[in-house]
Each structure stands twice: as structure tokens, then as C-alpha cells.
XYZ file of C-alpha atoms in Angstrom:
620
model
C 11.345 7.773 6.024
C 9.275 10.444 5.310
C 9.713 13.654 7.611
C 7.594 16.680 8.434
C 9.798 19.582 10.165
C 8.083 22.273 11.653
C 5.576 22.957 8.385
C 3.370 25.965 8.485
C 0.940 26.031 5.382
C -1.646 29.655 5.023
C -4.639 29.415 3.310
C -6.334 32.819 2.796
C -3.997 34.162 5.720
C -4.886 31.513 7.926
C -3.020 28.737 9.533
C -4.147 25.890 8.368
C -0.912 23.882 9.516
C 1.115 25.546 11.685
C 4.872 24.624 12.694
C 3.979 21.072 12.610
C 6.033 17.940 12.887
C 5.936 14.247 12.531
C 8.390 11.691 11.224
C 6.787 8.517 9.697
C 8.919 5.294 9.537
C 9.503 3.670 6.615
C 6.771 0.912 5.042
C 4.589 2.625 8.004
C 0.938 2.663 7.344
C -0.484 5.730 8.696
C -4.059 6.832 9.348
C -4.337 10.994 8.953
C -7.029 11.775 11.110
C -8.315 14.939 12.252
C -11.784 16.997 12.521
C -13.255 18.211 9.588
C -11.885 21.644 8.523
C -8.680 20.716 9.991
C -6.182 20.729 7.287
C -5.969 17.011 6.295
C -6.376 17.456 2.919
C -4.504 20.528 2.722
C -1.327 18.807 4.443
C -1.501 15.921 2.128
C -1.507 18.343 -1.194
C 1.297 19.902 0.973
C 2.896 16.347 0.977
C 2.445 15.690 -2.758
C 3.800 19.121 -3.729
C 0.145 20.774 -4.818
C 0.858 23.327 -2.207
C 3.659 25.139 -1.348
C 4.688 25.556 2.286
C 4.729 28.859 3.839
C 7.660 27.549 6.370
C 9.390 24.305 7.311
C 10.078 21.086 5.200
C 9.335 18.099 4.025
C 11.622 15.874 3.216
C 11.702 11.563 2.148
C 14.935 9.952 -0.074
C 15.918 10.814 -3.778
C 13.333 9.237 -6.172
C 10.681 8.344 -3.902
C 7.471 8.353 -6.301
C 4.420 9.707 -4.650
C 0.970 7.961 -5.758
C -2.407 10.046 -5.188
C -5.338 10.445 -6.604
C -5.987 13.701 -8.797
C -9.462 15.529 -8.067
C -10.862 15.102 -11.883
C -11.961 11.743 -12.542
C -10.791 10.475 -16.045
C -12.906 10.519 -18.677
C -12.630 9.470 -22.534
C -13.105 6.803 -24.939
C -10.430 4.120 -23.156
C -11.670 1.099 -20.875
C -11.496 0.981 -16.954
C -8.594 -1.579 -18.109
C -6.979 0.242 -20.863
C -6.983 2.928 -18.161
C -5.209 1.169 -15.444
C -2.916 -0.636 -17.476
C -1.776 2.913 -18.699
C -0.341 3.832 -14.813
C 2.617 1.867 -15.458
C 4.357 4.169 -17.370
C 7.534 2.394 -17.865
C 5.887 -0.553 -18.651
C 3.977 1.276 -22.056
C 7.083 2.974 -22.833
C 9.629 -0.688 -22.773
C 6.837 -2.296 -25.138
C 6.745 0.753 -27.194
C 10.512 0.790 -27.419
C 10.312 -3.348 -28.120
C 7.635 -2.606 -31.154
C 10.243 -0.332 -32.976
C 13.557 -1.661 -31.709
C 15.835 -3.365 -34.376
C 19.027 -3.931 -32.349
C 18.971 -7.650 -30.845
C 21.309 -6.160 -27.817
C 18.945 -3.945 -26.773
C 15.915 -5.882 -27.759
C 17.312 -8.453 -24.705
C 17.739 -5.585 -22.398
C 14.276 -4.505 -22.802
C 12.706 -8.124 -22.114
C 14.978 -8.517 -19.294
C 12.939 -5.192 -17.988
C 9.945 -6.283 -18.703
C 9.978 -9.546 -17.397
C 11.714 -8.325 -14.096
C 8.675 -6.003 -14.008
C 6.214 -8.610 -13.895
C 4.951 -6.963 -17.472
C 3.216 -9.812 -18.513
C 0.656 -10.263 -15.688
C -0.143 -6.456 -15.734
C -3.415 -7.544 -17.687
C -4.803 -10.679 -14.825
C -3.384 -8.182 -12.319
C -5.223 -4.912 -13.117
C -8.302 -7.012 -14.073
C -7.891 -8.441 -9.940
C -8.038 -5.089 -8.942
C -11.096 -3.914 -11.216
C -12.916 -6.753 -10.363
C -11.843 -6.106 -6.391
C -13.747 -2.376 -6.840
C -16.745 -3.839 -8.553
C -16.033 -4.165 -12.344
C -16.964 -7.246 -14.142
C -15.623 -8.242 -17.206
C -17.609 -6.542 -19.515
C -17.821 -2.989 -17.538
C -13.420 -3.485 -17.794
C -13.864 -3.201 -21.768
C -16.722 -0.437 -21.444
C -15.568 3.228 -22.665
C -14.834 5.223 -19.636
C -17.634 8.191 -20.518
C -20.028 5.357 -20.113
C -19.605 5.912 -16.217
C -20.799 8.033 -13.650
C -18.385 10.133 -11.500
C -18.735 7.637 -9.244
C -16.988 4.729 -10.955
C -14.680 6.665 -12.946
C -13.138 7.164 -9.201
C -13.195 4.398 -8.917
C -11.265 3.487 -12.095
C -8.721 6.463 -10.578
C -8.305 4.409 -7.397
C -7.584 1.388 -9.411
C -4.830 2.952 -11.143
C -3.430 4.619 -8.065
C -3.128 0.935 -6.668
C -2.076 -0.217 -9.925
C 0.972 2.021 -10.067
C 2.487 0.968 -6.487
C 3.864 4.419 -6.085
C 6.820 4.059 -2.558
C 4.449 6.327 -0.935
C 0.619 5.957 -1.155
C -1.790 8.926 -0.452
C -5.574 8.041 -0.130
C -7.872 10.644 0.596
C -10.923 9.283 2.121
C -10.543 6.143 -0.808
C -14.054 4.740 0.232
C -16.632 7.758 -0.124
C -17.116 6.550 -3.953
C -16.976 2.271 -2.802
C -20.096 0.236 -1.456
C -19.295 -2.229 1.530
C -18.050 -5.009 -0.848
C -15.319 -2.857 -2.936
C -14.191 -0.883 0.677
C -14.261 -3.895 2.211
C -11.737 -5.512 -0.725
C -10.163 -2.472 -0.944
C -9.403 -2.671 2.866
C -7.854 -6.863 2.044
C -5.510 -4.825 -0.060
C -4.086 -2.254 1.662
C -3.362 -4.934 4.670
C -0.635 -6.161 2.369
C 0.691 -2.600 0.451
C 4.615 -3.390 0.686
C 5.619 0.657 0.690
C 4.236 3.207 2.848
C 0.469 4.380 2.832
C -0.948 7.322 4.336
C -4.568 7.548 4.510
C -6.976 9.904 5.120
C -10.173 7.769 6.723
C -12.956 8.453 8.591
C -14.189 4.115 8.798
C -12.987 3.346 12.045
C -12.519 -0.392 10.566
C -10.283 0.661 8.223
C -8.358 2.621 10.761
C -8.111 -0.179 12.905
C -7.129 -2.877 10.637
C -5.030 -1.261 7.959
C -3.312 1.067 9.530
C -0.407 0.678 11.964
C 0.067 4.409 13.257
C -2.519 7.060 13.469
C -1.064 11.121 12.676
C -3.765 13.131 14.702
C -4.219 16.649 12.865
C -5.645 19.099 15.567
C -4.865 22.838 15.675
C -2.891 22.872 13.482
C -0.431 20.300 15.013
C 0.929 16.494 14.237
C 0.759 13.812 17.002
C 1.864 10.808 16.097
C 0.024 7.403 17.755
C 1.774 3.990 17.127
C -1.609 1.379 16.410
C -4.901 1.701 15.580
C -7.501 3.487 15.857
C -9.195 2.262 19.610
C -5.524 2.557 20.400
C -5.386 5.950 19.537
C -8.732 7.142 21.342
C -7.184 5.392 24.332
C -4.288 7.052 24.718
C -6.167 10.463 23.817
C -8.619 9.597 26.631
C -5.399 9.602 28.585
C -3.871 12.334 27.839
C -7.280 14.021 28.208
C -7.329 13.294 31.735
C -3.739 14.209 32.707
C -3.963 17.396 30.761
C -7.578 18.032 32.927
C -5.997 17.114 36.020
C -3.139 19.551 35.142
C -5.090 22.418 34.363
C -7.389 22.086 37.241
C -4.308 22.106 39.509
C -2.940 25.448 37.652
C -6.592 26.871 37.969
C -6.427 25.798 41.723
C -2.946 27.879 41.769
C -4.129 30.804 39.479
C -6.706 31.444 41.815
C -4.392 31.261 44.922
C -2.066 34.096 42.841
C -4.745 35.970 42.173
C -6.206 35.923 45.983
C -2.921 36.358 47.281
C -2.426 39.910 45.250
C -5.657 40.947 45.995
C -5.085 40.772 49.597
C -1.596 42.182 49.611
C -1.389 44.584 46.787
C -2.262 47.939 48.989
C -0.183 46.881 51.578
C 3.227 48.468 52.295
C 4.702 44.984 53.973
C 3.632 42.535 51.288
C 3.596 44.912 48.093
C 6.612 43.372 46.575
C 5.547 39.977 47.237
C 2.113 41.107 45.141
C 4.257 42.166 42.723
C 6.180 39.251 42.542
C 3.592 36.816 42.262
C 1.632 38.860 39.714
C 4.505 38.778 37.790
C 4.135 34.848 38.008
C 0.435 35.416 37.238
C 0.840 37.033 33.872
C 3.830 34.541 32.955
C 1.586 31.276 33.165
C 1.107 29.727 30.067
C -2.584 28.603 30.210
C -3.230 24.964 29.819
C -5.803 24.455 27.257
C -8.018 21.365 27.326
C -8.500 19.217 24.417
C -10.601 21.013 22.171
C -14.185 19.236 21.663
C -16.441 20.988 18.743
C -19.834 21.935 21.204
C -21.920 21.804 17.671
C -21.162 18.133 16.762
C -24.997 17.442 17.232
C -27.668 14.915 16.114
C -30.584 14.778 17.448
C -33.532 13.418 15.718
C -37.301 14.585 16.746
C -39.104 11.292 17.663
C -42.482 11.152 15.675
C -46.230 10.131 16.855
C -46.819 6.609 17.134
C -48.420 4.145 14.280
C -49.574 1.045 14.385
C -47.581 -1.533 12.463
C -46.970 -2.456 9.895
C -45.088 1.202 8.523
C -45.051 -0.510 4.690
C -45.693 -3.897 3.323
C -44.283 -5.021 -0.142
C -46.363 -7.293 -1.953
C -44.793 -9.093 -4.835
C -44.127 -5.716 -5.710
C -41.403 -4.783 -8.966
C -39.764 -0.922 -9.548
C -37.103 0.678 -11.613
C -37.210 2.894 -14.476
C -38.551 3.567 -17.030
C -40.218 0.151 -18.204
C -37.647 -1.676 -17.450
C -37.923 -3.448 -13.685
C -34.601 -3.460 -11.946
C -35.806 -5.273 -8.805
C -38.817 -7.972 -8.822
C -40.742 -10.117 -6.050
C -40.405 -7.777 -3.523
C -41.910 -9.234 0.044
C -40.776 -7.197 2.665
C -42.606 -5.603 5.798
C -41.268 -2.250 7.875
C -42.236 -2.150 11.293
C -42.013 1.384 12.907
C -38.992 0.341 15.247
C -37.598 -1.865 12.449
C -33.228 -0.937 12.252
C -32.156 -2.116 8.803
C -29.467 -1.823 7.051
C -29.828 -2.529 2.961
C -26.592 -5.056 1.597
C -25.650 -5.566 -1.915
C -23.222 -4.015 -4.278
C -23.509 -0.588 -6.594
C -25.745 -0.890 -9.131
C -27.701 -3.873 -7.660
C -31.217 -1.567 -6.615
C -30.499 -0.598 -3.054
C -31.047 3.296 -3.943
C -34.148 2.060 -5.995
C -35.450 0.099 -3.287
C -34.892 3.267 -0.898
C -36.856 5.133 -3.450
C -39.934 3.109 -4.022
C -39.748 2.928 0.196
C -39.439 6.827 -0.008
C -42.816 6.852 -2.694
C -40.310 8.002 -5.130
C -41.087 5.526 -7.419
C -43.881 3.652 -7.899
C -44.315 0.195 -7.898
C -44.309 -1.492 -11.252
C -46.027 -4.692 -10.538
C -47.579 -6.418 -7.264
C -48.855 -3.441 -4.713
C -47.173 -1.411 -1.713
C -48.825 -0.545 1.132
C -48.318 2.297 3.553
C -49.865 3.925 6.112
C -51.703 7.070 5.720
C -50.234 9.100 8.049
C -46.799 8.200 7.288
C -43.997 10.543 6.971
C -40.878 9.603 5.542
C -37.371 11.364 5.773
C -34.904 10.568 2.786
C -31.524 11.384 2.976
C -29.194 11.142 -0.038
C -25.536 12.907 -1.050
C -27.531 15.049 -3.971
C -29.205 16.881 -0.881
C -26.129 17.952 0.290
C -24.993 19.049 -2.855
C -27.185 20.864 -3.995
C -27.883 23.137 -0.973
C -27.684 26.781 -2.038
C -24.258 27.660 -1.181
C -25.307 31.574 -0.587
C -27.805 31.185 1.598
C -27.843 30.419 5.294
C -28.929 27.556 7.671
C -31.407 30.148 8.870
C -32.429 30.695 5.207
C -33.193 26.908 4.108
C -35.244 26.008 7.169
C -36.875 28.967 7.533
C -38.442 28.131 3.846
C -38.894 24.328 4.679
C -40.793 25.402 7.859
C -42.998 28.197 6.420
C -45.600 28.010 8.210
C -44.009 27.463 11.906
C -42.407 30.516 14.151
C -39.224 31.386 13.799
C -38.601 30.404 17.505
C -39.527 27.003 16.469
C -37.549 26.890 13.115
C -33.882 27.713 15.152
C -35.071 24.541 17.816
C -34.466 22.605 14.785
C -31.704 23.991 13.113
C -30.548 23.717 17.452
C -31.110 19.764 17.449
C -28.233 19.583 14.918
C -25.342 22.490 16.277
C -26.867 25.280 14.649
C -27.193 27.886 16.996
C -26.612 31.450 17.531
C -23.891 32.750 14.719
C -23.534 29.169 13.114
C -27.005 29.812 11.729
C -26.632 32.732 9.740
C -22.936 31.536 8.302
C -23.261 31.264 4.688
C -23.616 27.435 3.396
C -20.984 28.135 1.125
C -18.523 28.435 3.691
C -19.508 25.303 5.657
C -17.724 21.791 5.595
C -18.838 18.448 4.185
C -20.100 17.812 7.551
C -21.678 20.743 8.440
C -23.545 20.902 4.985
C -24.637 16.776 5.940
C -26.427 17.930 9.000
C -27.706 20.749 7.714
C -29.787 18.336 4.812
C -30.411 15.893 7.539
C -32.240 18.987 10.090
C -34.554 19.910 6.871
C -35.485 16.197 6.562
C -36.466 15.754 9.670
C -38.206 19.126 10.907
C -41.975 16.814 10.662
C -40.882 14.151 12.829
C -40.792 11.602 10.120
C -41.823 7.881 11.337
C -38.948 6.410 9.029
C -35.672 7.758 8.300
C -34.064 6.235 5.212
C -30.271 7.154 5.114
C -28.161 6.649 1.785
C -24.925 7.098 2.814
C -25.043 9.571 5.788
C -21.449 9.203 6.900
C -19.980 10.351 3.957
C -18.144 13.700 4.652
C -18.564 13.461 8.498
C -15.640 12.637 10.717
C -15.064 9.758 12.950
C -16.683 12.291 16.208
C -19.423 12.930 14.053
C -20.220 9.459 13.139
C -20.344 8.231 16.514
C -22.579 11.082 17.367
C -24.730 9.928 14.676
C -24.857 6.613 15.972
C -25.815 7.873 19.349
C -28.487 9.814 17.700
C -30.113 7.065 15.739
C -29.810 4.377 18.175
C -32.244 7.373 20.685
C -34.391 7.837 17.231
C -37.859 5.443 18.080
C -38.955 5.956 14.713
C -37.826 3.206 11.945
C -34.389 3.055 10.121
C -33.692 2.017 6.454
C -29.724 2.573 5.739
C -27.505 1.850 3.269
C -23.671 2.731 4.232
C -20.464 0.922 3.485
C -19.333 2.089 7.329
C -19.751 -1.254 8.797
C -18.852 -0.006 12.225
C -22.371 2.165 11.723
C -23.914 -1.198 9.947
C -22.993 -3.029 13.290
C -24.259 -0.653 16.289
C -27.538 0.569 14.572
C -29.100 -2.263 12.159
C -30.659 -5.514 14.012
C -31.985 -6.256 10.656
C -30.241 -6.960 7.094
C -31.746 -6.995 3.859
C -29.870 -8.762 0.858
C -30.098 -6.671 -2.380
C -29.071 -9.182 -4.952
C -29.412 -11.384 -8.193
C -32.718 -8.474 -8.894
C -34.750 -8.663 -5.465
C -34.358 -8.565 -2.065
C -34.944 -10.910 0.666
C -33.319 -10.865 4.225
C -30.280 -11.955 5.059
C -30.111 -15.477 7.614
C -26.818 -13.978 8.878
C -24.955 -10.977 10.822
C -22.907 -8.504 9.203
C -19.567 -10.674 10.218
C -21.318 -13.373 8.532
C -21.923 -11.022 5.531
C -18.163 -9.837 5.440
C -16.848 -13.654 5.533
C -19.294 -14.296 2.350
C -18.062 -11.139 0.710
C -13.888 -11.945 1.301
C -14.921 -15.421 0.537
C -14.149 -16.760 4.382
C -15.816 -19.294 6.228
C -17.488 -21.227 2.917
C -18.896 -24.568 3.636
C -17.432 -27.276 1.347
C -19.827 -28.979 -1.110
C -18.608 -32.887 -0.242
C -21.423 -33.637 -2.797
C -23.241 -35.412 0.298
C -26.083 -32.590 0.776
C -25.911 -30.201 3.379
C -26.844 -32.112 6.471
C -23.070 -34.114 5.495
C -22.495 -37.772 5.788
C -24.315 -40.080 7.934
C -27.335 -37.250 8.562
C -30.511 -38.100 7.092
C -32.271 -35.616 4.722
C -34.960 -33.201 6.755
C -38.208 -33.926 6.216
C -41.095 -31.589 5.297
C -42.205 -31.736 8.516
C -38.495 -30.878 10.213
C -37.908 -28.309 7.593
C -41.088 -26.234 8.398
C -40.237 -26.714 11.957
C -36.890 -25.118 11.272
C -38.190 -22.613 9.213
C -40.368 -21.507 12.497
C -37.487 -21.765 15.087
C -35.651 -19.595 12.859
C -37.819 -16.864 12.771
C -38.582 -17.098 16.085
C -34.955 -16.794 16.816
C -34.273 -13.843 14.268
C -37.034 -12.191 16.301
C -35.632 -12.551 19.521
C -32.354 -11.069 17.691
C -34.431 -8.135 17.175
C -35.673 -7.908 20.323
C -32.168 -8.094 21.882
C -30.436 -5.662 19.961
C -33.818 -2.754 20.570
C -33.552 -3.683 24.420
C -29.257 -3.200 24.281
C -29.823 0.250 22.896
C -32.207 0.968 25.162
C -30.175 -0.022 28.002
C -27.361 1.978 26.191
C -29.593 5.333 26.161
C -30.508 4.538 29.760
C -26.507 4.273 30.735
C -25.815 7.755 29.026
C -28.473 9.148 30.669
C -27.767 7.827 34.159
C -23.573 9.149 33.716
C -24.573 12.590 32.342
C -27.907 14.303 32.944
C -27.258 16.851 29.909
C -27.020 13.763 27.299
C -30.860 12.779 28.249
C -33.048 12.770 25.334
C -37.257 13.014 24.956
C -39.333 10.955 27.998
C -36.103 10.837 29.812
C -35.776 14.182 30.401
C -38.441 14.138 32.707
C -37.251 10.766 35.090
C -35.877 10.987 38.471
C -32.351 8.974 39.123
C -34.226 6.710 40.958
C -36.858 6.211 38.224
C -34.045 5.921 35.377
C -32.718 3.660 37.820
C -35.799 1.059 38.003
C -36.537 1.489 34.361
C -32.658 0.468 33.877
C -33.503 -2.735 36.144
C -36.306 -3.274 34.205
C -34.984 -3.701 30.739
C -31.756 -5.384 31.774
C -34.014 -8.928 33.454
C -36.419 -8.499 29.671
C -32.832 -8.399 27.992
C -31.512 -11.210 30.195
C -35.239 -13.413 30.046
C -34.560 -12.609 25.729
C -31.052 -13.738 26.080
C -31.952 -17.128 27.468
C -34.870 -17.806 24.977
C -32.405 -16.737 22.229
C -29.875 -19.621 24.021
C -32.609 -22.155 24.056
C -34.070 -22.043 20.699
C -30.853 -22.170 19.220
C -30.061 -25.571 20.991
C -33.559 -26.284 19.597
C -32.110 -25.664 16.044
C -29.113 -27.176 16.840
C -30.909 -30.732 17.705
C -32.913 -30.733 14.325
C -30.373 -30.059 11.751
């Protein structure tokens, strides 16, 4: 059991965590949660021994070995392999001691170790976890300062889960993983046999790793048993007893402070005053959950084009003269939602480029409309924001020529207002510093957002707002993102990035996640696909197919735009304040009818989609 007892840890003077205290069970897997700024890093650096407490304790049994991740990434002239062989430190010191030993006793003692340490299937077994976080066979025997930061994190991580430390500390393991290693790395941690403690911010992960959730917040621990959806349940909860109990202390506050009002100058009832003031100053206020009022995205919708946005045409790009993805045929609508698929390294940041007129195509032609405008966001944006400068600063250049009133409306649609504009970057978290670069991408109301990892650094709030956000956005959406939960409530479209083109994908994202953990395969029986007793489709059939299908992917589409319209129109019907662009300006009773409206087009889509699948279903 690891136990926290009343820890208080200062940074700069400050609080960070304050007189906090949890108790995690042994073999527990715990999500640590909290907002960004919180302290979640900072406790788990307490945890590891980093950073010394200020007060309290923490305390876990004799010769418990702590596993996390160190902030350098190695570097050198050893493999990803040689690398994560070398975590198992007792392992490289029993065959170093078997190379030199010449006393048979011994000798015996030390192959006893090794075999009861599984020594001999380190190799296949660090190789299955390479391979797990994207490393084929030759990138295993590749010198490590061959890599980017990027993968040599990822060789890090491999160690980490290499080692099997009793307790293992992840902080935010997937920022440096594409879908396919986070969603491998995810199969893994299902079965860790010690205790894990993870820092996450994929609400998948949270929900299907993790069996307790440690909530971070003001500089307190609050331990959840489950998931994450359990956990925001049982916060809703609380929220709503703790509003319903400070409402009833306001009520009697203001009772108190009526009552002295009334009574204070007179002789008869002075002591009562006092007596109830008294009460008055001794009532602990009852503080509300805090909510941050700047978690904010809100995207400026642009003019309207006619379709298509872009075609690809047989089109190539990479670098250089060397093409990293050929045949492109792909067409962008302007309310096309689609999310790019495909593991590191196979072209899904090229693609994004030559989308973004980054890079030119190499072969074939891309077309685009004139008036396009295109807003790219990637993590190098974020970076490389001036850290001395303000919010105010950086838009205020990007928007030279506008007024300043109109330049803090922007930095407004994403929480900066008032004093948060004029903080120094510097001193702003991940988050902050990611809607910061997404405001100055999108101050011209660009027709297409293309999104490279966006949730990176932002917390699970933030996400969702971002969700919200893009889902209100009528412009089009290219994203890549290994947050599947994002993947899921904002793409109605995937695109495969694979084998050196890309071509979409017949499927939905569960379909995508079976393929990738290998679930779900259909069995060759060496009969063909239509099985035994099934004749083969003709060429006729199959071009009938091939048109149900698309008809059917269409009406996919067109389900998933009406659902978050219907969505937007729900939000905006339950809170006035949450209405966004045209609906601003509708009545109840008009948001109402236009509610009615798209729920029967949703419902008349729903039963075409029903009936051309039966179609489908009759032919093959």
C-alpha cells in the first residue's frame, strides 16, 4: 500500500500540494487527474523522491522499487533493444558475474537466478514491447541518436515497462505515441501485475486501465474507486449536494445578516444581534466546486465556398525528391470531419502539409479554391511561442492591421481576457500556450482547420471543450490525434494513411481499433470471401455494391453532421449563454422548430441508412 499523509509540497512559496491525503491499495491502478497547473506532476516527483516535501509523508513497504520515466530522453550509440534490455539491471549484472565466474557452486546459483528471472526471454520479450510502441525489427538494431525526441521516449517508455518496477509512474505516457502504440500501450497496462499510477488526460485510457481515479484539485487528494465516467458521476454528485448546501447557508447568511440589521440599535434585541453576528463571522463558507471561467474554444465560422475545398489528383509529396506518399485521390468538402489513421512515420503530417500548401505536390495536381484559407495547427507552434511576450503581444502582431478592440475579441473566443492577456507566455501552462497557437490560427476565419495533435497538453475539461467547439465549427476538419474519444465525437470521416498513400477507410474507428489489436479478423477458409456455398459476385453485383456503399457511407455522413447539429441545438436550448453564431439570434420557440426540424431529416437519414444496408446485406 502506498500512503499519502497530510503532504504539503511549496514551489516558489506556493502551495502546490497542500496537507493532502490518499491511501492507494495495493496492485491498485490509479488515474492522477487534475486541471492543468494543479500539481500532478509535482506530486508524482514528490512520490518518486525528486522533490522533497515541505510537511507530511509518504510512505509504501521496505524495497518497493519505483519505475518512472526520467525527463531526458536517452541518447547514444546503443539500439532501442540494447537499451531496454539494459533496465534489468540484475539481469546484466548475473550474466556478467556468469562470464567471469570459475566456481561451479556459484556458477549453479547464478543460473538458478537467471532462469527464475525469465533471463532468457528478455530478448522476444523487450522486442514484444518495441514492436507494441512502433519499432520494427530493423529500427530495434538502429543507434539510438538516429531518433527524434519523439521515439527515443518512446524507447524510455519501453524500458520503464521493461523493468516492471512494484510501483509504476506514467506521466501522460501517450503525448509521444500515435493511436496504434497508445492504443497497445493501453492492452498492456490492462494486465500490469503491481501497482500503476498514471497521469492521463485520454478519457479511454482512464476508463479502461485504470481502476481508481486520485482527483488533484486545490491542492487536495480525493480518491474515486472506477473509472473515469464513474468519477465525473459521482463529482456531478457531489456538485449538486455541495450547491444545494451552500445555497441553504446563503439562504441562512442572509437571514443572520437581516436579523442584525434590524436588531442591532435596539436595546431589547442587542444581545441577540450580537449573538448571531457572532454566528455570522464563525461560518465557514461553503465553496463550490471550482470551474476555470477561461477554459474556452470557440472557433470564428468562415464565409461560405462552394465545394469541393481541395481535390487530390493522383497527386505524390514528401521531401526532398524522394515521394513518401503516392496516388493520392482524395476530395475535402467544406463540412467534411476527418480524422487522418495510420502509424508515425507513415505521411499523415505530410499529407496535412501538402493539404496546408506546405508542400507541394510532386506528381499528379492539387486543386484548391482560391479563396481558401487554411488554419494549421501543430505542437512546434506551441513551442516556439515567445515565452516573454504576452497573448496581447502575439495577436496584436498577427492582426496588424485590425483594432485593438477587435484583436482582444479573439484572444476573448479562447479565455483570454482582461489580466490573462497581458500574463507573460512564459508563465502559462501547456494548455494555455495550446489555445493561445490555436486563437492566432484562426483570427481569418479559416474554411479548414487541420489539427495535428491538439489535445496534447490540454486536460480532460479542456478536451471536451474542444470537442464542443469543433463539433459548432461549420468550416471543414482534417485531424490527426491518438485521443480516440476526440476521433469518435468529431470525425464522420476516416482516412487510412498506409503502405505509402491514402485511401478511406470502409470502417468506424471501433472497427479500426479491432484491426489494430488484431480483434474481430475474418478467417481465410481458402473458400473466397463470400464463404462456402455463395457464388462469386459478378461485375455487375460488385459495381452495384460498390454504389450502395457509398451511398451508405454518405448517409453516415449525413447522420453524424445532423447529430451534432441536434447536439448544438440541445446546448443551446438548456443554457442560453452556451449559444454560438446564427443561434444567438433565435427565439426558444424558433430553436425549438429548428430542433424539430433536424431531428425527422435525422430520423428520414436513419431509415435510408437501415434500408440500404439490408440492400447490401441481400447482395453479398
Amino acid at each position: 500500500m502506498l500512503t499519502i499523509s497530510d503532504l504539503t509540497v511549496r514551489l516558489g512559496g506556493r502551495p502546490i500540494v497542500d496537507r493532502a491525503s490518499a491511501s492507494l491499495p495495493p496492485g491498485s491502478r490509479v488515474g492522477l487527474i487534475g486541471r492543468n497547473g494543479a500539481g500532478k506532476s509535482t506530486l508524482m516527483k514528490a512520490i518518486i523522491g525528486e522533490i522533497e516535501a515541505d510537511e507530511g509523508v509518504i510512505a509504501m513497504p521496505r524495497r518497493t522499487r519505483l519505475g518512472y520515466i526520467a525527463q531526458e530522453a536517452p541518447s547514444g550509440t546503443a539500439t532501442p533493444l540494447e537499451t531496454v534490455l539494459a533496465a534489468d539491471v540484475e539481469r546484466l549484472e548475473l550474466l556478467a558475474k556468469a562470464e567471469d565466474c570459475a566456481e561451479p557452486e556459484l556458477l549453479g546459483d547464478i543460473y538458478e537466478r537467471l532462469i527464475a528471472i525469465d533471463a532468457y526471454t528478455a530478448p522476444a520479450r523487450a522486442a514484444v514491447i518495441l514492436i507494441g510502441l512502433g519499432f520494427d525489427e530493423e529500427m530495434q538494431n538502429t543507434p539510438l541518436d538516429s531518433f527524434s525526441g519523439g521515439w527515443k521516449m518512446r524507447v524510455a517508455l519501453g524500458a520503464l515497462l521493461f523493468s516492471q518496477p512494484d510501483v509504476l509512474l506514467l506521466d501522460e505516457p501517450s503525448n509521444h505515441l500515435d493511436l496504434e502504440a497508445t492504443l497497445w500501450l493501453e492492452n498492456f497496462l490492462k494486465s500490469y501485475p503491481a501497482t500503476l499510477i498514471v497521469i492521463s488526460h485520454e478519457r479511454d485510457l482512464l476508463n479502461n486501465v485504470v481502476d481508481h481515479i486520485l482527483h488533484l484539485q486545490g491542492g487536495k487528494l480525493t480518491l474515486y474507486p472506477g473509472g473515469y465516467d464513474s468519477f465525473e458521476r459521482q463529482r456531478a454528485e457531489r456538485a449538486t449536494q455541495l450547491a444545494a448546501a451552500k445555497a441553504s447557508q446563503d439562504a441562512q447568511r442572509a437571514r443572520l445578516q437581516d436579523y442584525v440589521a434590524r436588531n442591532s440599535a435596539r436595546a431589547s434585541t442587542a444581545k441577540q444581534a450580537q449573538s448571531r453576528a457572532k454566528m455570522l463571522a464563525k461560518m465557514q463558507p461553503i465553496a463550490s466546486l471550482i470551474e476555470d471561467p477561461s477554459l474556452s474554444f470557440d472557433f470564428p465560422n468562415p464565409s461560405e465556398l462552394r465545394p469541393p475545398l481541395v481535390t487530390l489528383d493522383m497527386a505524390a509529396v514528401g521531401y526532398g525528391e524522394t515521394p513518401i506518399l503516392r496516388r493520392l485521390m482524395l476530395r475535402i468538402d467544406p463540412d467534411d470531419r476527418i480524422a487522418l489513421l495510420g502509424r508515425n512515420g507513415n505521411g499523415k503530417t505530410t499529407l496535412a502539409r501538402l493539404l496546408a500548401a506546405q508542400l507541394p505536390p510532386m506528381e499528379g495536381a492539387m486543386n484548391a479554391s482560391g479563396q481558401m484559407k487554411v488554419g494549421y495547427f501543430t505542437q512546434y507552434q506551441v513551442e516556439e511561442l515567445a515565452g516573454g511576450d504576452t497573448p496581447l503581444e502575439h495577436m496584436t502582431r498577427a492582426m496588424k492591421d485590425k483594432t485593438p478592440g477587435a484583436v482582444r475579441a479573439q484572444l476573448g473566443r479562447f479565455g483570454f481576457s482582461g489580466a490573462r492577456a497581458t500574463q507573460e507566455v512564459g508563465k502559462l501552462s501547456g494548455g494555455e500556450r495550446a489555445r493561445l497557437a490555436l486563437a492566432l490560427i484562426t483570427y481569418e476565419a479559416p474554411h479548414m482547420l487541420i489539427l495535428d495533435e491538439p489535445t496534447n497538453h490540454l486536460d480532460v475539461d479542456a478536451r471536451e471543450a474542444l470537442v464542443q467547439a469543433l463539433n459548432a465549427y461549420t468550416g471543414a476538419v482534417i485531424l490527426i490525434s491518438h485521443d480516440r474519444h476526440m476521433v469518435e465525437l468529431t470525425a464522420d470521416r476516416l482516412v487510412l494513411v498506409d503502405e505509402g498513400t491514402a485511401r478511406d477507410y470502409d470502417g468506424s474507428i471501433e472497427d479500426y481499433i479491432d484491426f489494430v489489436l488484431g480483434r474481430n479478423q475474418p478467417k481465410d477458409d481458402g473458400k473466397g470471401k463470400s464463404g462456402k456455398g455463395k457464388a462469386k459476385p459478378t461485375s455487375e453485383t460488385r459495381e452495384q455494391l460498390r454504389g450502395l456503399k457509398d451511398r451508405l457511407k454518405d448517409s453516415e455522413r449525413e447522420m453524424a453532421k445532423l447529430q451534432r447539429q441536434l447536439d448544438t441545438l440541445d446546448t443551446a436550448l438548456a443554457s442560453p449563454a452556451a449559444r454560438k453564431g446564427d443561434l444567438k439570434a433565435l427565439s426558444m420557440e424558433e430553436l425549438s422548430q429548428r430542433r424539430a426540424s433536424v431531428a425527422e431529416t435525422l430520423e428520414m437519414t436513419g431509415a435510408l441508412w437501415l434500408e440500404l444496408g439490408e440492400q447490401i446485406e441481400a447482395l453479398v
